[in-house]
Every structure is written in structure tokens, then in C-alpha cells.
Short mmCIF file of C-alpha atoms and ligand atoms in Angstrom, two decimals:
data_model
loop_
_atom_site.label_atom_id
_atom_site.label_comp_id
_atom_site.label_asym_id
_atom_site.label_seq_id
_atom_site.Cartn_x
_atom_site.Cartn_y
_atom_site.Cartn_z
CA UNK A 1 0.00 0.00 0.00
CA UNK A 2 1.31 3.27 -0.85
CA UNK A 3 2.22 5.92 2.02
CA UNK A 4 3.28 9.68 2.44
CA UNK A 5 6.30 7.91 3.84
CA UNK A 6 7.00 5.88 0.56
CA UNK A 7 5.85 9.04 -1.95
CA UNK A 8 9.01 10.96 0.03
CA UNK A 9 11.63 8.33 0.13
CA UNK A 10 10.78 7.84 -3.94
CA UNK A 11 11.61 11.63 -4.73
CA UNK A 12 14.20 11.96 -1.79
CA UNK A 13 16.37 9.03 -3.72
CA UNK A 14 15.74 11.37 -6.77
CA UNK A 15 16.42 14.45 -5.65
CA UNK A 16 19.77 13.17 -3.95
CA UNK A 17 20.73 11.55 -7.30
CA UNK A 18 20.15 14.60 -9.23
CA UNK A 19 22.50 16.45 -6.63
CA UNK A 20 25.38 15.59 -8.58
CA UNK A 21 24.23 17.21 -12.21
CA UNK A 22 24.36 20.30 -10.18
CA UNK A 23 27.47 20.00 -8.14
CA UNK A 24 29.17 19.25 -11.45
CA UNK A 25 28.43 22.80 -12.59
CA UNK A 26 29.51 24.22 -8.78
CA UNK A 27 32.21 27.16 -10.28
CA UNK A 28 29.06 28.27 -12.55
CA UNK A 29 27.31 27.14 -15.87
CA UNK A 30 28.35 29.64 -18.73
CA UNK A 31 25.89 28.29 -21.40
CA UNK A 32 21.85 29.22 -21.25
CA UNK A 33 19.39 30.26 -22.87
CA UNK A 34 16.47 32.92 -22.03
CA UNK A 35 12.94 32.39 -21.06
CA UNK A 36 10.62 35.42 -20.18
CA UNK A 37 13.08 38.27 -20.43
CA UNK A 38 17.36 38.32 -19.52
CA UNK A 39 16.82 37.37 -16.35
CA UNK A 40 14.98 34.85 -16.52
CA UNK A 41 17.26 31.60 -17.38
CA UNK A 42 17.25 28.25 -18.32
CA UNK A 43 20.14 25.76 -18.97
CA UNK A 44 20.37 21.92 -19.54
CA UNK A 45 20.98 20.92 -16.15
CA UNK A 46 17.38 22.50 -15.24
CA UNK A 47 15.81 20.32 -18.32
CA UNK A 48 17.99 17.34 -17.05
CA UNK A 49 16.99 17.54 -13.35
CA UNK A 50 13.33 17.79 -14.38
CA UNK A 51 13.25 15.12 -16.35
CA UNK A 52 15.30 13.00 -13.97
CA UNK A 53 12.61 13.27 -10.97
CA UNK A 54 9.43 13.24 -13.52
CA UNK A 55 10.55 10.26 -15.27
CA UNK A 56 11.32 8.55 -11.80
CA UNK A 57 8.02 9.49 -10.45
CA UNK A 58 6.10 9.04 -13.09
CA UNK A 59 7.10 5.34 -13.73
CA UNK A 60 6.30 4.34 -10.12
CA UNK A 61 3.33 6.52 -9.58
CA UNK A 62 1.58 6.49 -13.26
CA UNK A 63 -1.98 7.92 -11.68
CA UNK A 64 0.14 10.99 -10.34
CA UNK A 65 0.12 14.72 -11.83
CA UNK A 66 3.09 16.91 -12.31
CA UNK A 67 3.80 20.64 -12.09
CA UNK A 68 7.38 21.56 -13.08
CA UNK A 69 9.21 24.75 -13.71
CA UNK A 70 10.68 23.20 -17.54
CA UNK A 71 7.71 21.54 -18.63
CA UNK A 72 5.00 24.24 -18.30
CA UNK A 73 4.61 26.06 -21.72
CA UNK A 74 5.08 29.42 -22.02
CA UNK A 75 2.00 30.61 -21.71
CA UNK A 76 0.32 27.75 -20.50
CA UNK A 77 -1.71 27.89 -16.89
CA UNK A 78 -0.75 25.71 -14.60
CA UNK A 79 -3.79 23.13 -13.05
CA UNK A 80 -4.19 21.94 -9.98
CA UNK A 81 -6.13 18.97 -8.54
CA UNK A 82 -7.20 17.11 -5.94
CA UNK A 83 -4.95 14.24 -7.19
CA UNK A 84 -1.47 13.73 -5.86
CA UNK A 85 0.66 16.27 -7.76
CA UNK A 86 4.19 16.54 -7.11
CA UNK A 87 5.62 20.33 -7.99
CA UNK A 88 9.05 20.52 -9.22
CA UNK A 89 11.71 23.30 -9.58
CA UNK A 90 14.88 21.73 -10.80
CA UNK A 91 16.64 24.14 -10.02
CA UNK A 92 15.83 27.38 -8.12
CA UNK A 93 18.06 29.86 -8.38
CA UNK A 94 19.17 28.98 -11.70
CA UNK A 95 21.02 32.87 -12.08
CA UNK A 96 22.93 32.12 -9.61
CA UNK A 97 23.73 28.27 -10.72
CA UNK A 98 25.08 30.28 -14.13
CA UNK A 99 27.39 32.97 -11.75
CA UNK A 100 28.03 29.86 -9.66
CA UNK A 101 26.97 31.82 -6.38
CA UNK A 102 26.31 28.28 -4.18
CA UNK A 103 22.97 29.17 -3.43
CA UNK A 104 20.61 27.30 -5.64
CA UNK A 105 18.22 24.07 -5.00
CA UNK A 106 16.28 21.42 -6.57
CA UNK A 107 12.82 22.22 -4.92
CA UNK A 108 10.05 19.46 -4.82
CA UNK A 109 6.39 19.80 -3.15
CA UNK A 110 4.10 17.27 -3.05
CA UNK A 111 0.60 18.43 -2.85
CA UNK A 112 -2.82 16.02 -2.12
CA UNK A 113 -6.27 17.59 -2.31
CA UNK A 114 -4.36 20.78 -3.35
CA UNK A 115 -2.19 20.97 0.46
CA UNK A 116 1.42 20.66 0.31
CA UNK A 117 2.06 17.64 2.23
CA UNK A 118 6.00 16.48 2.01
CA UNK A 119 8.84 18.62 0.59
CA UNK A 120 12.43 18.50 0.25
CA UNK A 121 14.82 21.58 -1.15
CA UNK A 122 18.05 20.49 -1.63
CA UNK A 123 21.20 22.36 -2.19
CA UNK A 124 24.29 20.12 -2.98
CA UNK A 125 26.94 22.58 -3.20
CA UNK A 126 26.24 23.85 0.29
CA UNK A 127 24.71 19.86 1.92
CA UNK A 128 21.84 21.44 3.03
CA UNK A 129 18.75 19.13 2.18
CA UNK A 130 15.56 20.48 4.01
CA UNK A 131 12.29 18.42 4.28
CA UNK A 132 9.59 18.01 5.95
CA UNK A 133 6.20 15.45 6.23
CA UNK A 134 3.04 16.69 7.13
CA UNK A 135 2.21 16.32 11.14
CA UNK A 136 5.79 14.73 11.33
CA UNK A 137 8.22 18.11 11.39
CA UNK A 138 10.26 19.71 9.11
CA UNK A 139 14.69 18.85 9.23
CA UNK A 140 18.07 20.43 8.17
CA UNK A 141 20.30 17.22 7.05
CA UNK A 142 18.22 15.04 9.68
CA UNK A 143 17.85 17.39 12.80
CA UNK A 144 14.88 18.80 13.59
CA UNK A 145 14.45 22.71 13.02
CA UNK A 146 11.90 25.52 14.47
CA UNK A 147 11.31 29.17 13.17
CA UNK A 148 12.20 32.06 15.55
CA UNK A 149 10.12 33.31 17.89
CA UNK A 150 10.63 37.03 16.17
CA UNK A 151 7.27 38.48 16.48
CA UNK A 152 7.73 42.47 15.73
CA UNK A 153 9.57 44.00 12.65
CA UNK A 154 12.39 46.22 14.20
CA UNK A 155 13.82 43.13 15.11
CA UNK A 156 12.84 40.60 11.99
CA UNK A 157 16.17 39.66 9.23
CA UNK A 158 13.50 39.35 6.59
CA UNK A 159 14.43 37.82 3.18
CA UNK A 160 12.92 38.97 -0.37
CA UNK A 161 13.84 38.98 -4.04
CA UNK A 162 13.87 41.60 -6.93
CA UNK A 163 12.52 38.35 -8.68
CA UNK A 164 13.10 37.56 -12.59
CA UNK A 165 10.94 40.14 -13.92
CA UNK A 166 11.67 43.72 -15.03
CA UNK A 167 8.07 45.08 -15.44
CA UNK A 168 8.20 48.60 -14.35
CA UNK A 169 4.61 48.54 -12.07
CA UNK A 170 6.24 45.34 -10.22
CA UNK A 171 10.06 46.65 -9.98
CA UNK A 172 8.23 49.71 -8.32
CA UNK A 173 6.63 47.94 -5.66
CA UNK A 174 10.06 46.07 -4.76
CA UNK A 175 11.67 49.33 -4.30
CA UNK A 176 8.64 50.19 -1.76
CA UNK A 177 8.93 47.51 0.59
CA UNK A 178 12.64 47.67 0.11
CA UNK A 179 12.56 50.95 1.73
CA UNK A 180 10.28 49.28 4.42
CA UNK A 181 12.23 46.56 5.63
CA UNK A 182 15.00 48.94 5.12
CA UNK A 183 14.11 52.00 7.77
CA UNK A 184 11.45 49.60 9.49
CA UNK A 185 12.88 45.85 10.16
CA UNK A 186 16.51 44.43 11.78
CA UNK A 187 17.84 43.71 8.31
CA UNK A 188 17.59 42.07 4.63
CA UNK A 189 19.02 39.39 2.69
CA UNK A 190 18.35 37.95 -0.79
CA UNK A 191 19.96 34.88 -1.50
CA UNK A 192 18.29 34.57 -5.25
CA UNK A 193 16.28 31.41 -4.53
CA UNK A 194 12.67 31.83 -3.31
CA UNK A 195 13.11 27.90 -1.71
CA UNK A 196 15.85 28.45 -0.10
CA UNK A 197 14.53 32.26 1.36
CA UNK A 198 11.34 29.80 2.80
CA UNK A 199 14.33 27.19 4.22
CA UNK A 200 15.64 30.15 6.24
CA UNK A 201 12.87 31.09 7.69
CA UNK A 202 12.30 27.32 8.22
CA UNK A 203 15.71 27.07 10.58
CA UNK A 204 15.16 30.44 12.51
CA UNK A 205 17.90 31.96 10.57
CA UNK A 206 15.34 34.85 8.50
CA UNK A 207 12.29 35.49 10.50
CA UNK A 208 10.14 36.08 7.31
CA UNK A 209 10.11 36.36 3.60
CA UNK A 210 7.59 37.68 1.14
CA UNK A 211 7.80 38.30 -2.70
CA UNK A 212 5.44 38.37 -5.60
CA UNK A 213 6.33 37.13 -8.66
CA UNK A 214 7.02 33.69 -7.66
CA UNK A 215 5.63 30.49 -9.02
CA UNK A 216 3.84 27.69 -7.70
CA UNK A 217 7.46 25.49 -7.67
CA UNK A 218 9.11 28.12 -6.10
CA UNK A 219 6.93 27.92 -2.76
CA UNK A 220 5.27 24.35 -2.42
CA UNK A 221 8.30 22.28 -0.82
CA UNK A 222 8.85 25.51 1.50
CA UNK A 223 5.29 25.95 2.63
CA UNK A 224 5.15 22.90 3.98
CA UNK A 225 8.90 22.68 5.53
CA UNK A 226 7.71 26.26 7.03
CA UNK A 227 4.48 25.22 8.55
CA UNK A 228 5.77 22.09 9.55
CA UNK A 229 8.67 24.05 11.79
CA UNK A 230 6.06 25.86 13.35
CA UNK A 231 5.83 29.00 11.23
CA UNK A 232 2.33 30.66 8.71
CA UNK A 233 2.90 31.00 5.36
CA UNK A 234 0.14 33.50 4.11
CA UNK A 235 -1.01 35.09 1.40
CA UNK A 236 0.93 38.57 1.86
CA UNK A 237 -2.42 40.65 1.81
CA UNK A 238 -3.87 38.32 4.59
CA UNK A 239 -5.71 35.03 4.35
CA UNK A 240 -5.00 31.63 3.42
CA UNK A 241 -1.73 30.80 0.53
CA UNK A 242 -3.21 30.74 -2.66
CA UNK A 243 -0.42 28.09 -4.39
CA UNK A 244 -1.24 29.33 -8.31
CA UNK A 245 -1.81 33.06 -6.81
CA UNK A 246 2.07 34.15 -7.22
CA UNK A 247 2.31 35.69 -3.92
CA UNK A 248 3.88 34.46 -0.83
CA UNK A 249 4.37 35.32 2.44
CA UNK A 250 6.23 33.72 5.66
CA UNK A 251 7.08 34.32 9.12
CA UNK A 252 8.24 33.05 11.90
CA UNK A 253 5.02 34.22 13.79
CA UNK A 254 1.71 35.22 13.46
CA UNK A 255 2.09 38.55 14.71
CA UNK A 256 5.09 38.93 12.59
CA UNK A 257 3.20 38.41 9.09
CA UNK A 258 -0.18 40.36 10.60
CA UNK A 259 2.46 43.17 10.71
CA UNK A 260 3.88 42.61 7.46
CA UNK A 261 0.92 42.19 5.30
CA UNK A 262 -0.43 45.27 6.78
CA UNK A 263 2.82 47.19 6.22
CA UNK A 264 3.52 45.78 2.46
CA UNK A 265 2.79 47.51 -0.58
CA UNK A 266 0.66 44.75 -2.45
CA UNK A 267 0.97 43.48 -6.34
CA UNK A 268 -0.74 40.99 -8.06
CA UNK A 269 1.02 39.76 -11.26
CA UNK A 270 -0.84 37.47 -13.59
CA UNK A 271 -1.94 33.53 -12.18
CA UNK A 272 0.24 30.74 -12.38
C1 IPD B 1 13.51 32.33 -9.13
C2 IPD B 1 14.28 32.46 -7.85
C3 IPD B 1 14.38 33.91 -7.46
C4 IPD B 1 13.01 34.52 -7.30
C5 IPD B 1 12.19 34.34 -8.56
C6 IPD B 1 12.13 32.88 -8.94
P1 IPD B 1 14.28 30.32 -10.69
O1 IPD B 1 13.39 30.99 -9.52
O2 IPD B 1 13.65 31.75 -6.83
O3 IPD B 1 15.05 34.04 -6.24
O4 IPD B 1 13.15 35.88 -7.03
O5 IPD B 1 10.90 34.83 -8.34
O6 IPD B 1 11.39 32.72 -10.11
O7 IPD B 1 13.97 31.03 -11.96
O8 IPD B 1 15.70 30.47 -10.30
O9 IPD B 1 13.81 28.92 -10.66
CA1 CA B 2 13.97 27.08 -11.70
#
């Protein structure tokens, strides 16, 4: 009979053996090609790495869905079902897999009756491989990990992007909140991958992070591995996550996003 447990060790094998496709590349990847605009990459690890864990899934879970960064079409809208559906980013943080800044992961929800219920983000240049099962915690390389208990701004290290866009109306908006977290919170820090922004908060090391922009595979393994060490991840106006919505927002406490959300300039970009 098929578990949670069994879903996660399948993609956990996966994700471990597509470690080393990115390792390979650790001093950077010079050749890519662009997607949406310059900033917004692919190369032929990201294709490889998707294909690795679909394939693998896929062949041992025929009856399962798949959302994944590579295989959407431009254009395309994403759907999402009550079936299991397993939401892949190959590799997040793909500009800085090109620079070869170590900061990027493979990033891999798994969502049932559209909750995120196991995910794993794994970076293999830095051995950090964050998961978590629903109701069972979420772990940093085995050990169990919390969120802060940061509940007020002034003292919150919070953790956004500029993203992979350059529309004017949405660069405007990061400048706003830049300025917030600037004169308002402890500090900022942007490591260029949305997962990995979530994992911090995950481990107590950011105390929140919010962007817009993102895409479902950005945010599904980290909403759960948030939640499950004891953190809300929100939609940043307020009210439930909305995975296709584009808009995330995390915190170490509830207080902490009430504050945010009510603080943050607000965009919608277009639906996943
Ligand atoms: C991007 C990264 C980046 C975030 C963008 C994402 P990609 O994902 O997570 O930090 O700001 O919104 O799209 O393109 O590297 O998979
Ligand atoms: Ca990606």
C-alpha cells in the first residue's frame, strides 16, 4: 500500500541523485538560454533535473500529476487537482547556478487535495537538504528545526527577491517595501532562490520572507517545511496561501506576518 512515507523516500532518492548534475556545474554554468526576459534563465541541467525526478516518479506513480518549472509552456496555466501532484523546480536559483553563487536548489512539493504535504529543497553545493512530512516536522540534514520566535519587525532579518521580472509597475513595488524593511525591520538578505529564502525562515535563521512574482514550484516544498517548523505561510495581503496566486508570504510568527501584510505595498502579477 502506498504511504506519504514511501511518496518521500521515492523523490528523496531522486532528488539526492540529481544532486550531482548540479554539483558538477559548482564554479558556474556559462551556457543558457532565455525564457521570459534576460533574467529569466534556463540551462540543460534545469531540463535534465526535471526530467530525472518526472521520469522517476512518473514510472512508479503512473496515476500521479506533475507541475514543473521546464515543462510548463510558455504561456500555459498551470492546473491543480485534488490528485497527488508533485511540484518541481529543478533548479531554483538557476542565475545564480550560471554565476556559480552556491545558493541554488532542486525544490520538490508534493501536494494532495491541493495541500502541500512532504517537501524537500536540496542544495548540494552547500549539503543542506531540508524536508519536511506533514504532522511529522520539518529537518536540516536530519535534525529537527523551528522558526524564531521574532514576532515584531524592528527586530525581523527578513528575506525577499527583486525576482526575474523587469516590469516597471512590479520593480516599483520592490523598491517600496525595500525601503520598508530597510528604515522599518533588523535587516535584509536575498539569496536569489525563493526555496531556499522559505528554508531560512524554516531554521530560525530569517524570520520572514515575502515576494510576488514567484511560481507555484518556487513555494510548495517551502510551505510545507515552514508550517511544519512551526511557522504561517500567508497570502501577503492576509488570508490563506493561494499556491497558483504568485504571492507568498512567511514568518516566523503570526504577529510577525499580521504586521507585514499590513505594512507591504501589495501586487498581483498574472496567475500561475
Ligand atoms: C527564481 C528564484 C528567485 C526569485 C524568482 C524565482 P528560478 O526561480 O527563486 O530568487 O526571485 O521569483 O522565479 O527562476 O531560479 O527557478
Ligand atoms: Ca527554476
Amino acid at each position: 500500500m502506498e504511504s506519504l512515507d514511501e511518496y518521500f523516500d521515492t523523490a528523496l532518492a531522486l532528488v539526492k541523485t540529481c544532486g550531482n548534475l548540479i554539483t558538477e556545474h559548482v564554479n558556474g554554468c556559462k551556457v543558457f538560454v532565455k525564457k521570459s526576459c534576460d533574467i529569466d534563465l534556463v540551462t540543460e541541467t534545469d531540463k535534465k533535473v526535471e526530467q530525472t525526478l518526472v521520469e522517476g516518479l512518473a514510472k512508479k506513480y503512473p496515476s500521479h500529476k506533475f507541475i514543473g518549472e521546464e515543462s510548463v509552456s510558455d504561456g500555459a496555466k498551470c492546473e491543480l487537482t485534488d490528485a497527488p501532484t508533485w511540484i518541481i523546480d529543478p533548479i531554483d536559483g538557476t542565475l545564480n547556478f550560471i554565476h556559480g553563487f552556491p545558493h541554488c536548489c532542486i525544490s520538490v512539493g508534493l501536494a494532495i487535495n491541493k495541500e502541500c504535504v512532504a517537501g524537500i529543497i536540496y542544495n548540494p553545493n552547500l549539503q543542506q537538504l531540508f524536508t519536511a512530512k506533514k504532522g511529522q516536522g520539518a529537518f536540516l540534514n536530519d535534525r529537527q528545526i523551528h522558526v524564531s520566535n521574532i514576532k515584531e519587525l524592528p527586530a525581523a532579518l527578513v528575506a525577499f527577491e527583486c525576482g526575474t521580472s523587469r516590469d516597471e509597475a512590479k520593480c516599483k513595488v520592490v523598491y517600496e517595501n525595500f525601503k520598508l524593511i530597510v528604515s522599518k525591520g533588523h535587516g535584509m538578505r536575498s539569496l536569489g532562490s525563493a526555496a531556499l529564502n522559505m528554508a531560512m525562515v524554516a531554521m530560525g535563521g530569517a524570520d520572514a520572507n515575502f515576494e510576488y512574482g514567484i511560481h507555484a514550484w518556487d513555494i510548495a516544498a517551502g510551505d510545507i517545511i515552514v508550517r511544519e517548523a512551526g511557522g504561517v505561510c500567508i497570502d501577503p495581503a492576509g488570508g490563506p496561501l493561494d499556491l497558483l496566486s504568485r504571492r507568498v508570504l512567511c514568518a516566523s510568527t503570526p504577529e510577525l506576518a499580521e504586521e507585514l501584510s499590513k505594512n507591504l505595498v501589495q501586487f498581483y502579477p498574472e496567475r500561475d
